[in-house]
Amino acid sequence: MGTVSAMTGRAKLMWDEQVTQYDFGPGHPMDPVRLTLTRSLVRAFGLDGALPVVAAPAAGESTLALVHRPEYVAAVKQASAEPRAADVAFGIGTVDNPAFAGMHEVASLIAGQSVGAAEAVWGGEVAHAVNFAGGLHHAMPSAAAGFCVYNDAALAVARLLELGAERVAYVDVDVHHGDGVQEVFWNDSRVLTISVHEHPSTLFPQTGWPEETGGPQAEGGAVNVALPAGTGDAGWLRAFDAVVPELLAAFRPQVLVSQHGADTHFEDPLAHLAVSLDAQRLVAEACHALAHEHAQGRWVALGGGGYAVTDVVPRIWTHLVAIAAGVPIPPRTPVPEDWRHEVYAKTRATAPLRMTDGREPGFSGFDDAGYDPASRLDQAILATRRAVFPAHGLLP
Ligand SMILES: [Zn+2]
């Protein structure tokens, strides 16, 4: 991964307690307790003393309009005021995205945290900013999708462009394809979107094929790594390492926006990869290092999916905050006892004992070791490299 230098602790965490009102109701996988428990685990590790925790205002109409159509925002507002009147033509009022009172306000608030993170990083107030309540990457310009109402990730990127950024890299390691962000910047050569996800033949949203490479004005600007179901730590890290660092080196982003969906984990109930906390933590560290190597340290880190709400989500996003703050938590650190009690009190689930899963994965160079033509994983990696590397002047 290269030498990491000049790591800085200049970071902030975006948080407003009201983001926990993003709640599709009982039985929905996107249980807001995942955010509550992450916030309290961050506090339990004393990270509030390592970086400021601040709330940005909700994204306003003109900001939402950077990504979303006015008629869609109007439909969200209507559903927010009167949930039973939700219009499924806009993806609201469906099984995945039920309407709820206050939906517009809380989705705008989450978007505002990501936009605020982008502004703070671009303006030089901090090097890194984290919004683990964000990363709602499936929302489309005119539709809610996949539990996502407003696409805070795309809005953060769009705000960076509005502020004058000329090259923004978006790296999405959620188990699902980052389809909404790809769609918004499909034909915009200022934005490189890279999504590493489970293969579309086995998972929502059924897009993210390697052949999706961007529009005519942005050939190679969309990058998709479609991993076979069952891929574990070694394969997931190998794929990340074989695609992301070289593309970032070639693209030379001014800022890195990364989406850290936790649903690649082997315990996640909605998908079929088999990644551990240890590997997820390594990728969070890698994104941090890559921001320093290729984007002058400018890093906006977002959450995303993740439905193992007590076992996985709080731990990986606490690692993410700690890494951004410059005080990474060593892998096998015990989980604070008070937090384990809180988990039991809130969910009746038994919390994990340590901050990772006790695995010892590592990056192994793709080029150094050569590739195995019989491996479905290496076939997937090569499909991606062949599809986009030449457009960036790189050898596949
Ligand atoms: Zn996901």
PDB file of N, CA and C in Angstrom, residues 172-258:
ATOM      1  N   ASP A 172     -16.511   3.059  -2.922  1.00  0.00           N
ATOM      2  CA  ASP A 172     -17.671   2.495  -2.230  1.00  0.00           C
ATOM      3  C   ASP A 172     -17.409   1.015  -1.986  1.00  0.00           C
ATOM      4  N   VAL A 173     -17.257   0.626  -0.711  1.00  0.00           N
ATOM      5  CA  VAL A 173     -16.980  -0.780  -0.400  1.00  0.00           C
ATOM      6  C   VAL A 173     -18.173  -1.479   0.264  1.00  0.00           C
ATOM      7  N   ASP A 174     -19.336  -0.842   0.214  1.00  0.00           N
ATOM      8  CA  ASP A 174     -20.576  -1.502   0.638  1.00  0.00           C
ATOM      9  C   ASP A 174     -20.742  -2.780  -0.186  1.00  0.00           C
ATOM     10  N   VAL A 175     -21.425  -3.790   0.383  1.00  0.00           N
ATOM     11  CA  VAL A 175     -21.613  -5.042  -0.359  1.00  0.00           C
ATOM     12  C   VAL A 175     -22.509  -4.845  -1.585  1.00  0.00           C
ATOM     13  N   HIS A 176     -23.322  -3.774  -1.559  1.00  0.00           N
ATOM     14  CA  HIS A 176     -24.193  -3.466  -2.695  1.00  0.00           C
ATOM     15  C   HIS A 176     -23.543  -2.438  -3.607  1.00  0.00           C
ATOM     16  N   HIS A 177     -23.856  -2.528  -4.892  1.00  0.00           N
ATOM     17  CA  HIS A 177     -23.343  -1.558  -5.865  1.00  0.00           C
ATOM     18  C   HIS A 177     -23.764  -0.139  -5.501  1.00  0.00           C
ATOM     19  N   GLY A 178     -22.841   0.795  -5.608  1.00  0.00           N
ATOM     20  CA  GLY A 178     -23.141   2.210  -5.378  1.00  0.00           C
ATOM     21  C   GLY A 178     -23.815   2.825  -6.590  1.00  0.00           C
ATOM     22  N   ASP A 179     -25.004   2.326  -6.885  1.00  0.00           N
ATOM     23  CA  ASP A 179     -25.648   2.667  -8.165  1.00  0.00           C
ATOM     24  C   ASP A 179     -26.099   4.119  -8.272  1.00  0.00           C
ATOM     25  N   GLY A 180     -26.615   4.686  -7.175  1.00  0.00           N
ATOM     26  CA  GLY A 180     -27.113   6.054  -7.250  1.00  0.00           C
ATOM     27  C   GLY A 180     -25.994   7.055  -7.520  1.00  0.00           C
ATOM     28  N   VAL A 181     -24.872   6.866  -6.860  1.00  0.00           N
ATOM     29  CA  VAL A 181     -23.742   7.791  -7.050  1.00  0.00           C
ATOM     30  C   VAL A 181     -23.195   7.639  -8.476  1.00  0.00           C
ATOM     31  N   GLN A 182     -23.084   6.394  -8.914  1.00  0.00           N
ATOM     32  CA  GLN A 182     -22.633   6.160 -10.293  1.00  0.00           C
ATOM     33  C   GLN A 182     -23.562   6.848 -11.297  1.00  0.00           C
ATOM     34  N   GLU A 183     -24.858   6.708 -11.070  1.00  0.00           N
ATOM     35  CA  GLU A 183     -25.843   7.297 -11.985  1.00  0.00           C
ATOM     36  C   GLU A 183     -25.691   8.820 -12.061  1.00  0.00           C
ATOM     37  N   VAL A 184     -25.529   9.453 -10.921  1.00  0.00           N
ATOM     38  CA  VAL A 184     -25.479  10.924 -10.887  1.00  0.00           C
ATOM     39  C   VAL A 184     -24.265  11.454 -11.646  1.00  0.00           C
ATOM     40  N   PHE A 185     -23.142  10.745 -11.559  1.00  0.00           N
ATOM     41  CA  PHE A 185     -21.896  11.255 -12.173  1.00  0.00           C
ATOM     42  C   PHE A 185     -21.459  10.415 -13.377  1.00  0.00           C
ATOM     43  N   TRP A 186     -22.410   9.699 -13.954  1.00  0.00           N
ATOM     44  CA  TRP A 186     -22.141   8.757 -15.049  1.00  0.00           C
ATOM     45  C   TRP A 186     -21.349   9.399 -16.192  1.00  0.00           C
ATOM     46  N   ASN A 187     -21.707  10.633 -16.499  1.00  0.00           N
ATOM     47  CA  ASN A 187     -21.087  11.280 -17.663  1.00  0.00           C
ATOM     48  C   ASN A 187     -20.315  12.533 -17.248  1.00  0.00           C
ATOM     49  N   ASP A 188     -19.780  12.509 -16.036  1.00  0.00           N
ATOM     50  CA  ASP A 188     -19.057  13.672 -15.506  1.00  0.00           C
ATOM     51  C   ASP A 188     -17.594  13.275 -15.272  1.00  0.00           C
ATOM     52  N   SER A 189     -16.715  13.800 -16.097  1.00  0.00           N
ATOM     53  CA  SER A 189     -15.307  13.366 -16.032  1.00  0.00           C
ATOM     54  C   SER A 189     -14.594  13.883 -14.790  1.00  0.00           C
ATOM     55  N   ARG A 190     -15.238  14.751 -14.027  1.00  0.00           N
ATOM     56  CA  ARG A 190     -14.615  15.253 -12.797  1.00  0.00           C
ATOM     57  C   ARG A 190     -14.707  14.256 -11.649  1.00  0.00           C
ATOM     58  N   VAL A 191     -15.542  13.232 -11.821  1.00  0.00           N
ATOM     59  CA  VAL A 191     -15.784  12.284 -10.730  1.00  0.00           C
ATOM     60  C   VAL A 191     -15.450  10.862 -11.164  1.00  0.00           C
ATOM     61  N   LEU A 192     -14.597  10.213 -10.384  1.00  0.00           N
ATOM     62  CA  LEU A 192     -14.294   8.793 -10.570  1.00  0.00           C
ATOM     63  C   LEU A 192     -15.066   8.029  -9.498  1.00  0.00           C
ATOM     64  N   THR A 193     -15.975   7.146  -9.907  1.00  0.00           N
ATOM     65  CA  THR A 193     -16.673   6.310  -8.927  1.00  0.00           C
ATOM     66  C   THR A 193     -16.147   4.884  -9.032  1.00  0.00           C
ATOM     67  N   ILE A 194     -15.762   4.332  -7.907  1.00  0.00           N
ATOM     68  CA  ILE A 194     -15.297   2.938  -7.845  1.00  0.00           C
ATOM     69  C   ILE A 194     -16.165   2.214  -6.831  1.00  0.00           C
ATOM     70  N   SER A 195     -16.785   1.131  -7.258  1.00  0.00           N
ATOM     71  CA  SER A 195     -17.616   0.341  -6.346  1.00  0.00           C
ATOM     72  C   SER A 195     -17.136  -1.102  -6.354  1.00  0.00           C
ATOM     73  N   VAL A 196     -16.857  -1.616  -5.167  1.00  0.00           N
ATOM     74  CA  VAL A 196     -16.442  -3.018  -4.982  1.00  0.00           C
ATOM     75  C   VAL A 196     -17.584  -3.710  -4.244  1.00  0.00           C
ATOM     76  N   HIS A 197     -18.221  -4.681  -4.875  1.00  0.00           N
ATOM     77  CA  HIS A 197     -19.474  -5.210  -4.320  1.00  0.00           C
ATOM     78  C   HIS A 197     -19.709  -6.657  -4.730  1.00  0.00           C
ATOM     79  N   GLU A 198     -20.719  -7.260  -4.093  1.00  0.00           N
ATOM     80  CA  GLU A 198     -21.127  -8.605  -4.504  1.00  0.00           C
ATOM     81  C   GLU A 198     -21.745  -8.552  -5.900  1.00  0.00           C
ATOM     82  N   HIS A 199     -21.530  -9.618  -6.646  1.00  0.00           N
ATOM     83  CA  HIS A 199     -21.942  -9.669  -8.055  1.00  0.00           C
ATOM     84  C   HIS A 199     -23.437  -9.377  -8.240  1.00  0.00           C
ATOM     85  N   PRO A 200     -23.773  -8.571  -9.245  1.00  0.00           N
ATOM     86  CA  PRO A 200     -25.189  -8.219  -9.466  1.00  0.00           C
ATOM     87  C   PRO A 200     -26.092  -9.414  -9.775  1.00  0.00           C
ATOM     88  N   SER A 201     -25.532 -10.523 -10.188  1.00  0.00           N
ATOM     89  CA  SER A 201     -26.402 -11.680 -10.459  1.00  0.00           C
ATOM     90  C   SER A 201     -26.963 -12.289  -9.181  1.00  0.00           C
ATOM     91  N   THR A 202     -26.361 -11.966  -8.038  1.00  0.00           N
ATOM     92  CA  THR A 202     -26.860 -12.540  -6.786  1.00  0.00           C
ATOM     93  C   THR A 202     -27.357 -11.494  -5.790  1.00  0.00           C
ATOM     94  N   LEU A 203     -27.311 -10.208  -6.133  1.00  0.00           N
ATOM     95  CA  LEU A 203     -27.654  -9.208  -5.107  1.00  0.00           C
ATOM     96  C   LEU A 203     -28.248  -7.931  -5.697  1.00  0.00           C
ATOM     97  N   PHE A 204     -29.187  -7.343  -4.922  1.00  0.00           N
ATOM     98  CA  PHE A 204     -29.684  -5.997  -5.179  1.00  0.00           C
ATOM     99  C   PHE A 204     -28.493  -5.055  -5.359  1.00  0.00           C
ATOM    100  N   PRO A 205     -28.521  -4.068  -6.209  1.00  0.00           N
ATOM    101  CA  PRO A 205     -29.616  -3.678  -7.115  1.00  0.00           C
ATOM    102  C   PRO A 205     -29.478  -4.265  -8.527  1.00  0.00           C
ATOM    103  N   GLN A 206     -28.733  -5.347  -8.656  1.00  0.00           N
ATOM    104  CA  GLN A 206     -28.556  -6.032  -9.948  1.00  0.00           C
ATOM    105  C   GLN A 206     -27.840  -5.182 -10.995  1.00  0.00           C
ATOM    106  N   THR A 207     -27.115  -4.189 -10.539  1.00  0.00           N
ATOM    107  CA  THR A 207     -26.230  -3.435 -11.438  1.00  0.00           C
ATOM    108  C   THR A 207     -24.836  -3.468 -10.833  1.00  0.00           C
ATOM    109  N   GLY A 208     -23.876  -2.855 -11.579  1.00  0.00           N
ATOM    110  CA  GLY A 208     -22.502  -2.851 -11.110  1.00  0.00           C
ATOM    111  C   GLY A 208     -21.666  -3.898 -11.827  1.00  0.00           C
ATOM    112  N   TRP A 209     -22.013  -4.123 -13.098  1.00  0.00           N
ATOM    113  CA  TRP A 209     -21.214  -5.018 -13.933  1.00  0.00           C
ATOM    114  C   TRP A 209     -19.932  -4.298 -14.349  1.00  0.00           C
ATOM    115  N   PRO A 210     -18.849  -5.037 -14.564  1.00  0.00           N
ATOM    116  CA  PRO A 210     -17.590  -4.382 -14.965  1.00  0.00           C
ATOM    117  C   PRO A 210     -17.721  -3.578 -16.257  1.00  0.00           C
ATOM    118  N   GLU A 211     -18.682  -3.983 -17.093  1.00  0.00           N
ATOM    119  CA  GLU A 211     -18.874  -3.285 -18.374  1.00  0.00           C
ATOM    120  C   GLU A 211     -19.525  -1.915 -18.208  1.00  0.00           C
ATOM    121  N   GLU A 212     -20.006  -1.588 -17.020  1.00  0.00           N
ATOM    122  CA  GLU A 212     -20.535  -0.234 -16.765  1.00  0.00           C
ATOM    123  C   GLU A 212     -19.332   0.665 -16.471  1.00  0.00           C
ATOM    124  N   THR A 213     -18.953   1.482 -17.456  1.00  0.00           N
ATOM    125  CA  THR A 213     -17.678   2.212 -17.333  1.00  0.00           C
ATOM    126  C   THR A 213     -17.814   3.723 -17.469  1.00  0.00           C
ATOM    127  N   GLY A 214     -19.041   4.239 -17.569  1.00  0.00           N
ATOM    128  CA  GLY A 214     -19.204   5.687 -17.669  1.00  0.00           C
ATOM    129  C   GLY A 214     -19.725   6.111 -19.024  1.00  0.00           C
ATOM    130  N   GLY A 215     -20.203   7.361 -19.090  1.00  0.00           N
ATOM    131  CA  GLY A 215     -20.772   7.903 -20.325  1.00  0.00           C
ATOM    132  C   GLY A 215     -19.707   8.365 -21.301  1.00  0.00           C
ATOM    133  N   PRO A 216     -20.140   8.837 -22.476  1.00  0.00           N
ATOM    134  CA  PRO A 216     -19.197   9.213 -23.531  1.00  0.00           C
ATOM    135  C   PRO A 216     -18.226  10.334 -23.146  1.00  0.00           C
ATOM    136  N   GLN A 217     -18.626  11.214 -22.252  1.00  0.00           N
ATOM    137  CA  GLN A 217     -17.738  12.287 -21.807  1.00  0.00           C
ATOM    138  C   GLN A 217     -16.868  11.854 -20.627  1.00  0.00           C
ATOM    139  N   ALA A 218     -17.076  10.634 -20.146  1.00  0.00           N
ATOM    140  CA  ALA A 218     -16.374  10.205 -18.919  1.00  0.00           C
ATOM    141  C   ALA A 218     -16.023   8.730 -19.000  1.00  0.00           C
ATOM    142  N   GLU A 219     -15.507   8.290 -20.128  1.00  0.00           N
ATOM    143  CA  GLU A 219     -15.159   6.880 -20.300  1.00  0.00           C
ATOM    144  C   GLU A 219     -14.128   6.450 -19.251  1.00  0.00           C
ATOM    145  N   GLY A 220     -14.432   5.374 -18.544  1.00  0.00           N
ATOM    146  CA  GLY A 220     -13.549   4.900 -17.475  1.00  0.00           C
ATOM    147  C   GLY A 220     -13.823   5.572 -16.140  1.00  0.00           C
ATOM    148  N   GLY A 221     -14.792   6.475 -16.120  1.00  0.00           N
ATOM    149  CA  GLY A 221     -15.101   7.212 -14.893  1.00  0.00           C
ATOM    150  C   GLY A 221     -15.966   6.444 -13.919  1.00  0.00           C
ATOM    151  N   ALA A 222     -16.559   5.345 -14.382  1.00  0.00           N
ATOM    152  CA  ALA A 222     -17.287   4.435 -13.490  1.00  0.00           C
ATOM    153  C   ALA A 222     -16.536   3.112 -13.483  1.00  0.00           C
ATOM    154  N   VAL A 223     -16.254   2.619 -12.286  1.00  0.00           N
ATOM    155  CA  VAL A 223     -15.476   1.389 -12.128  1.00  0.00           C
ATOM    156  C   VAL A 223     -16.265   0.444 -11.225  1.00  0.00           C
ATOM    157  N   ASN A 224     -16.420  -0.790 -11.684  1.00  0.00           N
ATOM    158  CA  ASN A 224     -17.188  -1.766 -10.919  1.00  0.00           C
ATOM    159  C   ASN A 224     -16.447  -3.077 -10.778  1.00  0.00           C
ATOM    160  N   VAL A 225     -16.282  -3.503  -9.529  1.00  0.00           N
ATOM    161  CA  VAL A 225     -15.686  -4.795  -9.236  1.00  0.00           C
ATOM    162  C   VAL A 225     -16.799  -5.674  -8.675  1.00  0.00           C
ATOM    163  N   ALA A 226     -17.169  -6.719  -9.429  1.00  0.00           N
ATOM    164  CA  ALA A 226     -18.309  -7.568  -9.066  1.00  0.00           C
ATOM    165  C   ALA A 226     -17.775  -8.898  -8.542  1.00  0.00           C
ATOM    166  N   LEU A 227     -17.829  -9.062  -7.222  1.00  0.00           N
ATOM    167  CA  LEU A 227     -17.187 -10.217  -6.584  1.00  0.00           C
ATOM    168  C   LEU A 227     -18.141 -11.399  -6.459  1.00  0.00           C
ATOM    169  N   PRO A 228     -17.632 -12.618  -6.671  1.00  0.00           N
ATOM    170  CA  PRO A 228     -18.481 -13.793  -6.491  1.00  0.00           C
ATOM    171  C   PRO A 228     -19.021 -13.874  -5.066  1.00  0.00           C
ATOM    172  N   ALA A 229     -20.283 -14.313  -4.940  1.00  0.00           N
ATOM    173  CA  ALA A 229     -20.842 -14.580  -3.614  1.00  0.00           C
ATOM    174  C   ALA A 229     -19.892 -15.506  -2.866  1.00  0.00           C
ATOM    175  N   GLY A 230     -19.745 -15.280  -1.583  1.00  0.00           N
ATOM    176  CA  GLY A 230     -18.874 -16.127  -0.777  1.00  0.00           C
ATOM    177  C   GLY A 230     -17.454 -15.608  -0.632  1.00  0.00           C
ATOM    178  N   THR A 231     -17.117 -14.553  -1.370  1.00  0.00           N
ATOM    179  CA  THR A 231     -15.765 -13.997  -1.270  1.00  0.00           C
ATOM    180  C   THR A 231     -15.458 -13.607   0.178  1.00  0.00           C
ATOM    181  N   GLY A 232     -14.289 -14.018   0.656  1.00  0.00           N
ATOM    182  CA  GLY A 232     -13.875 -13.725   2.033  1.00  0.00           C
ATOM    183  C   GLY A 232     -12.787 -12.674   2.088  1.00  0.00           C
ATOM    184  N   ASP A 233     -12.116 -12.613   3.232  1.00  0.00           N
ATOM    185  CA  ASP A 233     -11.128 -11.555   3.466  1.00  0.00           C
ATOM    186  C   ASP A 233     -10.059 -11.482   2.385  1.00  0.00           C
ATOM    187  N   ALA A 234      -9.432 -12.610   2.089  1.00  0.00           N
ATOM    188  CA  ALA A 234      -8.290 -12.588   1.172  1.00  0.00           C
ATOM    189  C   ALA A 234      -8.720 -12.073  -0.200  1.00  0.00           C
ATOM    190  N   GLY A 235      -9.861 -12.558  -0.684  1.00  0.00           N
ATOM    191  CA  GLY A 235     -10.340 -12.147  -1.995  1.00  0.00           C
ATOM    192  C   GLY A 235     -10.786 -10.699  -2.030  1.00  0.00           C
ATOM    193  N   TRP A 236     -11.459 -10.294  -0.972  1.00  0.00           N
ATOM    194  CA  TRP A 236     -11.980  -8.913  -0.921  1.00  0.00           C
ATOM    195  C   TRP A 236     -10.823  -7.908  -0.892  1.00  0.00           C
ATOM    196  N   LEU A 237      -9.823  -8.203  -0.051  1.00  0.00           N
ATOM    197  CA  LEU A 237      -8.656  -7.312   0.031  1.00  0.00           C
ATOM    198  C   LEU A 237      -7.857  -7.338  -1.271  1.00  0.00           C
ATOM    199  N   ARG A 238      -7.746  -8.520  -1.860  1.00  0.00           N
ATOM    200  CA  ARG A 238      -7.019  -8.643  -3.127  1.00  0.00           C
ATOM    201  C   ARG A 238      -7.686  -7.793  -4.217  1.00  0.00           C
ATOM    202  N   ALA A 239      -9.015  -7.831  -4.254  1.00  0.00           N
ATOM    203  CA  ALA A 239      -9.746  -7.056  -5.263  1.00  0.00           C
ATOM    204  C   ALA A 239      -9.571  -5.557  -5.029  1.00  0.00           C
ATOM    205  N   PHE A 240      -9.697  -5.132  -3.793  1.00  0.00           N
ATOM    206  CA  PHE A 240      -9.509  -3.707  -3.478  1.00  0.00           C
ATOM    207  C   PHE A 240      -8.120  -3.264  -3.915  1.00  0.00           C
ATOM    208  N   ASP A 241      -7.117  -4.060  -3.540  1.00  0.00           N
ATOM    209  CA  ASP A 241      -5.727  -3.707  -3.797  1.00  0.00           C
ATOM    210  C   ASP A 241      -5.387  -3.737  -5.288  1.00  0.00           C
ATOM    211  N   ALA A 242      -6.092  -4.577  -6.035  1.00  0.00           N
ATOM    212  CA  ALA A 242      -5.794  -4.727  -7.458  1.00  0.00           C
ATOM    213  C   ALA A 242      -6.411  -3.613  -8.293  1.00  0.00           C
ATOM    214  N   VAL A 243      -7.324  -2.860  -7.715  1.00  0.00           N
ATOM    215  CA  VAL A 243      -8.070  -1.885  -8.515  1.00  0.00           C
ATOM    216  C   VAL A 243      -7.939  -0.455  -7.970  1.00  0.00           C
ATOM    217  N   VAL A 244      -8.141  -0.293  -6.670  1.00  0.00           N
ATOM    218  CA  VAL A 244      -8.310   1.065  -6.146  1.00  0.00           C
ATOM    219  C   VAL A 244      -7.017   1.900  -6.147  1.00  0.00           C
ATOM    220  N   PRO A 245      -5.906   1.414  -5.564  1.00  0.00           N
ATOM    221  CA  PRO A 245      -4.726   2.294  -5.468  1.00  0.00           C
ATOM    222  C   PRO A 245      -4.204   2.787  -6.813  1.00  0.00           C
ATOM    223  N   GLU A 246      -4.141   1.899  -7.803  1.00  0.00           N
ATOM    224  CA  GLU A 246      -3.617   2.323  -9.116  1.00  0.00           C
ATOM    225  C   GLU A 246      -4.505   3.370  -9.769  1.00  0.00           C
ATOM    226  N   LEU A 247      -5.822   3.177  -9.663  1.00  0.00           N
ATOM    227  CA  LEU A 247      -6.731   4.144 -10.280  1.00  0.00           C
ATOM    228  C   LEU A 247      -6.636   5.501  -9.585  1.00  0.00           C
ATOM    229  N   LEU A 248      -6.520   5.489  -8.256  1.00  0.00           N
ATOM    230  CA  LEU A 248      -6.402   6.771  -7.551  1.00  0.00           C
ATOM    231  C   LEU A 248      -5.087   7.461  -7.910  1.00  0.00           C
ATOM    232  N   ALA A 249      -4.035   6.682  -8.041  1.00  0.00           N
ATOM    233  CA  ALA A 249      -2.744   7.274  -8.421  1.00  0.00           C
ATOM    234  C   ALA A 249      -2.842   7.918  -9.800  1.00  0.00           C
ATOM    235  N   ALA A 250      -3.571   7.263 -10.702  1.00  0.00           N
ATOM    236  CA  ALA A 250      -3.692   7.800 -12.057  1.00  0.00           C
ATOM    237  C   ALA A 250      -4.642   8.998 -12.113  1.00  0.00           C
ATOM    238  N   PHE A 251      -5.708   8.948 -11.326  1.00  0.00           N
ATOM    239  CA  PHE A 251      -6.749   9.990 -11.391  1.00  0.00           C
ATOM    240  C   PHE A 251      -6.344  11.258 -10.639  1.00  0.00           C
ATOM    241  N   ARG A 252      -5.511  11.117  -9.621  1.00  0.00           N
ATOM    242  CA  ARG A 252      -5.027  12.234  -8.800  1.00  0.00           C
ATOM    243  C   ARG A 252      -6.176  13.086  -8.235  1.00  0.00           C
ATOM    244  N   PRO A 253      -7.034  12.464  -7.430  1.00  0.00           N
ATOM    245  CA  PRO A 253      -8.174  13.226  -6.888  1.00  0.00           C
ATOM    246  C   PRO A 253      -7.711  14.332  -5.954  1.00  0.00           C
ATOM    247  N   GLN A 254      -8.506  15.386  -5.871  1.00  0.00           N
ATOM    248  CA  GLN A 254      -8.239  16.443  -4.890  1.00  0.00           C
ATOM    249  C   GLN A 254      -8.870  16.098  -3.546  1.00  0.00           C
ATOM    250  N   VAL A 255      -9.822  15.190  -3.582  1.00  0.00           N
ATOM    251  CA  VAL A 255     -10.470  14.746  -2.348  1.00  0.00           C
ATOM    252  C   VAL A 255     -11.009  13.337  -2.571  1.00  0.00           C
ATOM    253  N   LEU A 256     -10.952  12.540  -1.509  1.00  0.00           N
ATOM    254  CA  LEU A 256     -11.494  11.185  -1.545  1.00  0.00           C
ATOM    255  C   LEU A 256     -12.749  11.132  -0.681  1.00  0.00           C
ATOM    256  N   VAL A 257     -13.824  10.644  -1.275  1.00  0.00           N
ATOM    257  CA  VAL A 257     -15.051  10.361  -0.525  1.00  0.00           C
ATOM    258  C   VAL A 257     -15.199   8.845  -0.513  1.00  0.00           C
ATOM    259  N   SER A 258     -15.259   8.251   0.691  1.00  0.00           N
ATOM    260  CA  SER A 258     -15.393   6.794   0.731  1.00  0.00           C
ATOM    261  C   SER A 258     -16.665   6.409   1.488  1.00  0.00           C
TER     262      SER A 258
END
